[in-house]
Tab-separated table of C-alpha atoms and ligand atoms in Angstrom:
chain	number	residue	atom	x	y	z
A	1	MET	CA	0.037	-0.239	0.237
A	2	LYS	CA	1.255	3.265	-1.058
A	3	SER	CA	2.132	6.033	1.953
A	4	PHE	CA	-1.007	7.583	3.438
A	5	LEU	CA	-0.662	10.575	3.498
A	6	THR	CA	-0.362	12.003	7.453
A	7	ILE	CA	0.807	14.062	9.062
A	8	CYS	CA	2.966	13.135	11.754
A	9	GLY	CA	-0.064	11.784	13.519
A	10	THR	CA	-1.170	16.093	14.303
A	11	ILE	CA	-4.238	17.762	13.861
A	12	LEU	CA	-3.747	19.238	11.351
A	13	LEU	CA	-3.245	17.485	7.670
A	14	THR	CA	-5.970	19.329	6.145
A	15	ALA	CA	-7.892	19.365	3.162
A	16	ALA	CA	-4.445	18.660	2.276
A	17	ALA	CA	-5.033	16.052	0.134
A	18	VAL	CA	-4.294	13.849	-2.947
A	19	LEU	CA	-7.437	13.852	-4.258
A	20	ALA	CA	-8.293	11.179	-7.662
A	21	SER	CA	-11.015	12.527	-9.953
A	22	PHE	CA	-11.889	15.508	-10.082
A	23	GLU	CA	-13.173	16.094	-13.897
A	24	ALA	CA	-16.031	17.409	-12.422
A	25	PRO	CA	-19.283	17.136	-14.650
A	26	ALA	CA	-18.476	20.159	-16.150
A	27	ARG	CA	-19.854	18.547	-19.719
A	28	GLN	CA	-22.761	20.361	-20.282
A	29	GLU	CA	-23.634	18.656	-23.624
A	30	LYS	CA	-27.003	15.824	-23.176
A	31	PRO	CA	-25.843	13.189	-25.518
A	32	ALA	CA	-28.510	10.743	-26.299
A	33	ALA	CA	-26.679	7.686	-24.665
A	34	PRO	CA	-28.134	4.702	-23.696
A	35	PRO	CA	-28.401	4.663	-19.827
A	36	HIS	CA	-25.707	2.588	-18.935
A	37	ASP	CA	-23.672	4.657	-20.453
A	38	MET	CA	-24.933	7.688	-18.411
A	39	GLU	CA	-23.255	7.716	-15.173
A	40	HIS	CA	-20.051	7.903	-17.192
A	41	MET	CA	-20.960	11.384	-19.092
A	42	HIS	CA	-19.697	13.963	-16.745
A	43	HIS	CA	-16.057	11.847	-17.212
A	44	GLY	CA	-15.249	14.354	-20.322
A	45	GLY	CA	-11.477	12.576	-20.993
A	46	PHE	CA	-13.089	9.091	-20.983
A	47	MET	CA	-15.821	10.422	-23.660
A	48	GLN	CA	-13.919	12.002	-25.175
A	49	GLY	CA	-12.141	9.327	-26.437
A	50	GLY	CA	-14.970	7.697	-27.225
A	51	MET	CA	-14.534	5.017	-24.784
A	52	HIS	CA	-17.455	3.869	-22.134
A	53	HIS	CA	-16.945	1.676	-18.746
A	54	ALA	CA	-19.585	-1.100	-18.252
A	55	VAL	CA	-21.474	-0.275	-15.310
A	56	ALA	CA	-20.199	-2.939	-12.368
A	57	LYS	CA	-23.948	-4.205	-10.695
A	58	GLY	CA	-24.797	-5.114	-7.596
A	59	VAL	CA	-23.197	-2.426	-6.357
A	60	THR	CA	-25.343	-0.341	-3.752
A	61	LEU	CA	-24.424	2.382	-0.931
A	62	ASP	CA	-24.763	1.573	2.391
A	63	ALA	CA	-24.245	4.773	5.318
A	64	LYS	CA	-24.174	3.816	8.486
A	65	VAL	CA	-24.556	6.218	10.947
A	66	ASP	CA	-23.347	5.676	15.115
A	67	ALA	CA	-24.938	8.765	16.784
A	68	ALA	CA	-22.939	7.461	20.273
A	69	ALA	CA	-19.419	8.092	18.257
A	70	HIS	CA	-20.728	10.487	16.182
A	71	THR	CA	-19.476	8.999	12.389
A	72	VAL	CA	-21.028	8.391	9.706
A	73	THR	CA	-19.261	4.859	7.557
A	74	LEU	CA	-20.301	5.133	3.876
A	75	ARG	CA	-19.763	1.444	2.175
A	76	VAL	CA	-19.923	1.058	-1.854
A	77	GLY	CA	-19.601	-2.562	-2.993
A	78	PRO	CA	-19.542	-5.286	-3.810
A	79	MET	CA	-17.033	-4.686	-6.062
A	80	ASN	CA	-14.964	-7.804	-7.829
A	81	LEU	CA	-12.009	-6.834	-9.029
A	82	PRO	CA	-10.356	-9.646	-11.846
A	83	ALA	CA	-6.209	-9.392	-11.427
A	84	HIS	CA	-4.500	-6.541	-14.334
A	85	THR	CA	-7.756	-4.928	-15.010
A	86	SER	CA	-7.140	-1.469	-16.540
A	87	HIS	CA	-9.966	1.054	-15.099
A	88	MET	CA	-10.952	1.316	-18.856
A	89	LYS	CA	-12.055	-2.586	-18.886
A	90	MET	CA	-12.899	-2.949	-15.213
A	91	PRO	CA	-17.018	-3.120	-14.697
A	92	GLN	CA	-17.992	0.318	-12.427
A	93	PRO	CA	-20.028	1.293	-9.594
A	94	PRO	CA	-22.324	3.781	-10.940
A	95	ASP	CA	-22.729	7.195	-9.177
A	96	LEU	CA	-24.156	6.895	-6.332
A	97	VAL	CA	-25.763	8.762	-3.667
A	98	TRP	CA	-25.769	8.876	-0.071
A	99	GLU	CA	-28.522	11.440	1.221
A	100	VAL	CA	-27.454	12.800	4.245
A	101	ALA	CA	-29.785	12.784	7.493
A	102	MET	CA	-27.433	15.281	10.170
A	103	ASP	CA	-27.388	19.008	9.922
A	104	GLY	CA	-24.192	19.388	10.748
A	105	TRP	CA	-20.576	19.276	9.412
A	106	LEU	CA	-18.270	16.785	8.347
A	107	LEU	CA	-15.179	16.815	10.119
A	108	ALA	CA	-12.689	14.955	8.328
A	109	TYR	CA	-12.461	12.012	5.923
A	110	HIS	CA	-11.165	7.891	6.297
A	111	PRO	CA	-11.028	6.258	3.266
A	112	LYS	CA	-10.076	2.326	3.395
A	113	LEU	CA	-10.705	-0.834	1.085
A	114	VAL	CA	-11.818	-4.058	2.564
A	115	ASP	CA	-12.631	-8.527	1.532
A	116	ALA	CA	-16.229	-9.198	3.021
A	117	GLY	CA	-14.653	-10.146	5.976
A	118	GLY	CA	-13.187	-7.345	7.279
A	119	ASN	CA	-9.720	-7.548	5.722
A	120	SER	CA	-7.667	-5.030	3.915
A	121	VAL	CA	-7.146	-4.887	0.528
A	122	PRO	CA	-5.038	-2.831	-1.208
A	123	GLY	CA	-5.058	0.937	-1.526
A	124	THR	CA	-3.442	0.455	-5.143
A	125	VAL	CA	-6.979	-1.164	-6.841
A	126	LEU	CA	-8.844	2.476	-5.753
A	127	HIS	CA	-7.950	4.176	-9.170
A	128	HIS	CA	-10.614	7.713	-7.437
A	129	VAL	CA	-13.095	8.079	-5.556
A	130	ALA	CA	-14.633	11.585	-5.200
A	131	PHE	CA	-17.535	13.223	-2.916
A	132	TRP	CA	-20.228	16.162	-4.782
A	133	ASN	CA	-22.233	18.202	-3.252
A	134	GLU	CA	-25.300	18.583	-5.600
A	135	ASN	CA	-26.798	20.743	-3.837
A	136	ARG	CA	-24.591	24.021	-3.881
A	137	ALA	CA	-21.615	25.294	-6.238
A	138	ASP	CA	-18.131	25.547	-6.104
A	139	PHE	CA	-17.003	28.426	-4.799
A	140	LEU	CA	-14.005	29.240	-7.303
A	141	CYS	CA	-15.893	26.843	-10.503
A	142	PRO	CA	-18.901	27.105	-10.022
A	143	ASN	CA	-19.402	25.224	-13.489
A	144	LYS	CA	-19.043	22.508	-11.092
A	145	GLU	CA	-20.889	20.835	-8.179
A	146	GLU	CA	-19.100	20.995	-5.088
A	147	HIS	CA	-16.249	18.638	-4.575
A	148	ILE	CA	-16.375	17.980	-1.199
A	149	PHE	CA	-13.431	14.442	-0.626
A	150	GLY	CA	-11.938	12.464	-3.246
A	151	ALA	CA	-8.518	10.001	-2.758
A	152	GLY	CA	-7.050	7.463	-4.963
A	153	SER	CA	-5.093	4.765	-5.469
A	154	GLU	CA	-2.906	6.850	-2.618
A	155	MET	CA	-5.639	6.360	0.044
A	156	THR	CA	-5.422	10.228	0.949
A	157	ASP	CA	-6.766	10.189	4.892
A	158	TRP	CA	-8.560	13.849	4.772
A	159	ALA	CA	-8.023	14.479	8.857
A	160	GLU	CA	-9.979	16.263	10.950
A	161	VAL	CA	-8.839	20.521	11.282
A	162	PRO	CA	-10.162	21.221	14.577
A	163	GLY	CA	-12.571	23.907	14.752
A	164	TYR	CA	-13.655	23.598	11.199
A	165	GLY	CA	-15.969	21.495	8.731
A	166	TYR	CA	-17.997	21.209	5.849
A	167	ARG	CA	-21.643	21.922	6.803
A	168	VAL	CA	-23.870	20.309	5.318
A	169	GLN	CA	-28.124	19.957	6.157
A	170	THR	CA	-30.515	16.725	6.167
A	171	HIS	CA	-31.291	16.184	2.247
A	172	ASP	CA	-27.679	17.590	1.107
A	173	LYS	CA	-27.037	15.208	-2.040
A	174	ILE	CA	-23.785	13.945	-2.233
A	175	ARG	CA	-23.091	12.114	-5.642
A	176	ILE	CA	-20.129	9.095	-4.944
A	177	GLU	CA	-18.192	8.565	-7.979
A	178	THR	CA	-15.769	5.430	-7.766
A	179	MET	CA	-14.451	4.117	-10.042
A	180	MET	CA	-11.514	0.770	-9.552
A	181	TYR	CA	-8.557	-0.528	-11.504
A	182	ASN	CA	-6.429	-3.672	-10.651
A	183	PRO	CA	-2.937	-3.202	-11.376
A	184	THR	CA	-1.664	-6.452	-9.572
A	185	ALA	CA	-1.785	-9.875	-9.943
A	186	THR	CA	-3.859	-10.827	-7.116
A	187	SER	CA	-8.046	-11.139	-7.776
A	188	TYR	CA	-9.938	-9.594	-5.130
A	189	GLU	CA	-13.721	-10.662	-4.860
A	190	LYS	CA	-16.357	-8.959	-2.742
A	191	THR	CA	-14.194	-5.402	-1.934
A	192	TYR	CA	-16.028	-2.680	-0.353
A	193	LEU	CA	-14.638	0.769	0.092
A	194	GLU	CA	-15.455	2.458	3.233
A	195	VAL	CA	-15.123	6.062	4.298
A	196	ASP	CA	-15.878	6.695	7.569
A	197	ILE	CA	-16.367	10.236	8.791
A	198	PRO	CA	-17.087	11.852	11.730
A	199	TYR	CA	-19.401	14.752	11.794
A	200	ALA	CA	-20.831	17.240	14.643
A	201	ASP	CA	-24.326	17.760	15.180
A	202	ALA	CA	-25.907	22.087	14.790
A	203	ASN	CA	-28.282	21.111	17.482
A	204	VAL	CA	-26.244	19.637	19.953
A	205	GLY	CA	-24.048	21.231	22.022
A	206	SER	CA	-21.085	24.348	22.372
A	207	VAL	CA	-19.313	22.843	20.928
A	208	SER	CA	-20.956	23.207	17.070
A	209	LYS	CA	-21.404	26.421	17.618
A	210	MET	CA	-17.871	26.695	17.584
A	211	ILE	CA	-16.718	25.837	14.142
A	212	GLN	CA	-16.380	27.294	11.027
A	213	ASN	CA	-17.590	26.334	7.755
A	214	VAL	CA	-15.266	25.195	5.268
A	215	TYR	CA	-15.035	25.107	1.523
A	216	PRO	CA	-12.923	23.246	-0.542
A	217	ALA	CA	-10.870	24.848	-2.727
A	218	TRP	CA	-9.787	22.888	-6.298
A	219	MET	CA	-7.604	25.108	-8.087
A	220	ASP	CA	-6.502	22.942	-10.937
A	221	VAL	CA	-4.365	23.651	-14.891
A	222	ALA	CA	-6.864	22.811	-16.061
A	223	SER	CA	-8.848	26.370	-15.016
A	224	CYS	CA	-12.816	25.400	-14.542
A	225	GLY	CA	-11.952	22.512	-17.533
A	226	ASP	CA	-11.924	18.954	-17.130
A	227	SER	CA	-9.162	17.861	-14.575
A	228	SER	CA	-7.502	15.221	-17.033
A	229	TYR	CA	-5.468	15.714	-19.734
A	230	ASP	CA	-3.092	14.553	-22.403
A	231	VAL	CA	0.735	14.361	-21.013
A	232	PRO	CA	3.520	14.474	-23.984
A	233	ALA	CA	6.478	12.037	-23.175
A	234	GLY	CA	10.020	13.626	-20.919
A	235	LYS	CA	9.235	16.978	-19.028
A	236	SER	CA	6.954	19.236	-19.628
A	237	GLU	CA	4.179	21.922	-17.783
A	238	LYS	CA	1.065	22.581	-17.914
A	239	THR	CA	-0.575	25.883	-16.065
A	240	GLY	CA	-3.726	27.994	-15.787
A	241	THR	CA	-5.676	30.092	-13.369
A	242	VAL	CA	-8.358	30.210	-11.552
A	243	THR	CA	-9.994	33.718	-9.434
A	244	VAL	CA	-11.120	34.172	-6.588
A	245	LYS	CA	-14.498	35.535	-5.409
A	246	TYR	CA	-14.298	35.753	-1.807
A	247	ASP	CA	-12.072	37.053	0.715
A	248	GLY	CA	-10.918	34.688	2.706
A	249	VAL	CA	-8.726	32.660	3.593
A	250	LEU	CA	-6.942	29.147	2.635
A	251	LEU	CA	-6.291	26.386	5.583
A	252	GLY	CA	-3.732	24.731	3.547
A	253	VAL	CA	-3.095	23.545	0.413
A	254	GLY	CA	-1.764	20.103	-0.815
A	255	GLY	CA	-1.985	18.508	-4.007
A	256	HIS	CA	-3.138	15.680	-6.670
A	257	MET	CA	-1.170	13.956	-9.241
A	258	HIS	CA	-0.727	11.237	-11.132
A	259	ASP	CA	2.341	8.805	-12.058
A	260	TYR	CA	4.799	10.154	-13.025
A	261	GLY	CA	4.110	13.569	-11.720
A	262	LYS	CA	7.188	16.264	-10.239
A	263	GLN	CA	5.643	18.998	-8.615
A	264	ILE	CA	3.149	21.686	-8.543
A	265	VAL	CA	3.194	24.876	-7.393
A	266	LEU	CA	0.134	27.140	-6.851
A	267	GLN	CA	0.841	31.535	-6.494
A	268	ASP	CA	-0.953	33.915	-6.248
A	269	ALA	CA	-0.297	36.147	-9.803
A	270	SER	CA	-2.121	39.242	-8.005
A	271	ARG	CA	-0.011	39.845	-5.779
A	272	LYS	CA	3.093	38.220	-7.500
A	273	GLU	CA	3.673	35.837	-4.720
A	274	THR	CA	4.248	32.228	-4.813
A	275	VAL	CA	1.867	30.109	-1.923
A	276	ALA	CA	2.994	26.971	-2.015
A	277	THR	CA	6.148	24.409	-3.693
A	278	LEU	CA	5.187	20.647	-3.568
A	279	ASP	CA	7.559	18.247	-4.672
A	280	ALA	CA	5.560	14.752	-5.178
A	281	LYS	CA	7.609	11.810	-4.020
A	282	SER	CA	7.354	8.989	-5.651
A	283	ASP	CA	9.130	5.663	-6.768
A	284	ALA	CA	12.278	4.634	-8.692
A	285	GLN	CA	9.180	4.361	-11.928
A	286	GLY	CA	7.758	7.606	-11.459
A	287	HIS	CA	4.414	5.968	-9.905
A	288	LEU	CA	3.618	8.467	-7.694
A	289	GLU	CA	3.548	7.747	-4.216
A	290	SER	CA	2.611	11.750	-2.734
A	291	VAL	CA	2.061	14.643	-2.441
A	292	PRO	CA	3.047	16.590	1.034
A	293	VAL	CA	0.585	19.425	2.230
A	294	LYS	CA	1.594	22.679	3.000
A	295	LEU	CA	-0.379	24.275	6.551
A	296	PHE	CA	-0.709	28.192	6.992
A	297	VAL	CA	-3.356	27.304	9.731
A	298	GLN	CA	-0.862	28.640	12.823
A	299	GLU	CA	-0.533	32.087	10.880
A	300	GLY	CA	-4.307	32.305	10.726
A	301	GLY	CA	-4.457	30.796	6.942
A	302	TYR	CA	-3.500	32.498	3.416
A	303	LYS	CA	-5.352	36.041	2.452
A	304	PHE	CA	-7.046	35.506	-0.402
A	305	ALA	CA	-8.585	39.108	-1.895
A	306	LYS	CA	-11.888	38.698	-4.275
A	307	GLY	CA	-10.272	39.051	-7.684
A	308	ASP	CA	-7.136	37.397	-6.777
A	309	VAL	CA	-5.892	35.381	-9.673
A	310	LEU	CA	-4.252	31.827	-8.769
A	311	LYS	CA	-1.837	30.751	-10.505
A	312	VAL	CA	-1.425	26.924	-11.224
A	313	SER	CA	1.085	24.728	-12.191
A	314	ALA	CA	1.874	20.884	-12.848
A	315	THR	CA	4.964	19.489	-13.927
A	316	TYR	CA	5.847	15.654	-15.186
A	317	ASP	CA	8.227	13.704	-16.465
A	318	ASN	CA	7.248	11.232	-18.465
A	319	PRO	CA	9.370	8.793	-19.121
A	320	THR	CA	7.337	5.760	-20.925
A	321	GLY	CA	8.420	7.709	-24.015
A	322	LYS	CA	4.989	8.311	-25.952
A	323	LEU	CA	1.756	10.732	-24.816
A	324	LEU	CA	-0.994	9.445	-22.210
A	325	ARG	CA	-4.264	10.140	-23.065
A	326	ASP	CA	-5.882	11.746	-19.742
A	327	GLY	CA	-3.007	10.398	-17.880
A	328	ALA	CA	-2.726	13.804	-16.235
A	329	MET	CA	-3.914	15.571	-13.115
A	330	GLY	CA	-2.459	18.566	-11.730
A	331	ILE	CA	-4.646	20.341	-8.794
A	332	ALA	CA	-3.984	22.514	-5.555
A	333	VAL	CA	-6.675	20.655	-2.907
A	334	GLY	CA	-6.767	23.401	0.283
A	335	TYR	CA	-9.185	24.455	2.427
A	336	PHE	CA	-10.704	28.158	2.240
A	337	VAL	CA	-12.369	29.636	4.942
A	338	ALA	CA	-14.622	32.413	3.551
A	339	ALA	CA	-14.229	35.751	5.559
A	340	ASP	CA	-18.273	36.755	5.058
A	341	GLU	CA	-20.092	33.494	4.934
A	342	THR	CA	-23.380	35.048	3.966
A	343	GLN	CA	-21.664	35.509	0.762
A	344	MET	CA	-20.811	31.817	0.443
A	345	ALA	CA	-25.558	31.073	0.975
A	346	ALA	CA	-25.401	31.851	-2.677
A	347	LEU	CA	-23.987	29.028	-3.464
A	348	ARG	CA	-26.911	26.952	-2.401
A	349	ARG	CA	-28.712	25.148	-5.780
A	350	ASN	CA	-31.487	23.585	-5.691
A	351	PRO	CA	-31.699	19.866	-5.703
A	352	LYS	CA	-31.736	18.426	-9.025
A	353	PRO	CA	-35.214	16.081	-9.894
A	354	SER	CA	-33.620	13.145	-10.362
A	355	HIS	CA	-30.756	10.791	-9.855
A	356	ASP	CA	-31.096	8.866	-13.393
A	357	MET	CA	-29.064	10.898	-14.996
A	358	ALA	CA	-26.778	11.648	-12.502
A	359	GLY	CA	-24.057	14.286	-14.120
A	360	MET	CA	-25.842	15.253	-16.854
A	361	SER	CA	-28.860	17.350	-15.891
A	362	HIS	CA	-26.613	20.170	-14.112
A	363	ASP	CA	-28.600	23.979	-14.596
A	364	HIS	CA	-24.611	25.639	-15.583
B	1	CU	CU1	-6.714	12.090	-10.433
């Protein structure tokens, strides 16, 4: 299993994280496709490649609330994962929706893979998982839904940042996109993805009153488009910008890249300052192991002003000698705290009428 991105057992590892599929539902076309393909329409990159995933049968979402422990455990499965199967060949779980049953804050996300007997399964078989709040627009890229959590095979653990949480309301619909693969020589039967989510209840106690809202900030070299892009052979760099529309602070920043990723740099171009330079860790073959996290919590956060243009760049060094189609992503990921919380209320959207068309019916 690849390394976990936990920071020396301390509090902070912000959102930092390294995520996974950030292909947002940015595709706006409404193609007439057979129903079994619909779940993946919003994976723009895949569609562009003219490729379709088969949908795995019998995969469901179970949400178990442990009220005493204040933890929700989401469980996606069972999934059968034959050895040596690419993500394109693997039948994939459909998009599944978790309807939130509490009013409060999600504080952390702890993903793991297990088999039916509860034994752990290596994270290498998770291509990515992504959670999207269908009831809210992203504050940087309002054409996308709010992307609240993601992880790839590095199984990034999003640790709690004490005093901060992601606000949810009863009936919020969180769409869960899961993509599996199995590059290993071992087949795994009846695999489950579990994500433990500690939460705080808004209706209980004084503690919850001290929690500040965070907004996940995905600062992508693809700006507000599809996150996947082609990476050429050899060294390459891709740069994008995104404009901050609210005053506030960034609590910390991590990054998400794919194999052969080298570095992510986040700059505030308006201020001509480098916010963070994150050097990826890879194994000898260039397979990505982790991207570090830089925290600003101690200093009260890194200040962003409304109108600031953020510049993100990602460098890759692809040793395969060929272009890797949709092989790269470059995203700086952090938690944003708004100076004026009331402005953020405008990001709330009306729920979609139906989930049969997940990813297709976004009203951009
Ligand atoms: Cu990715």
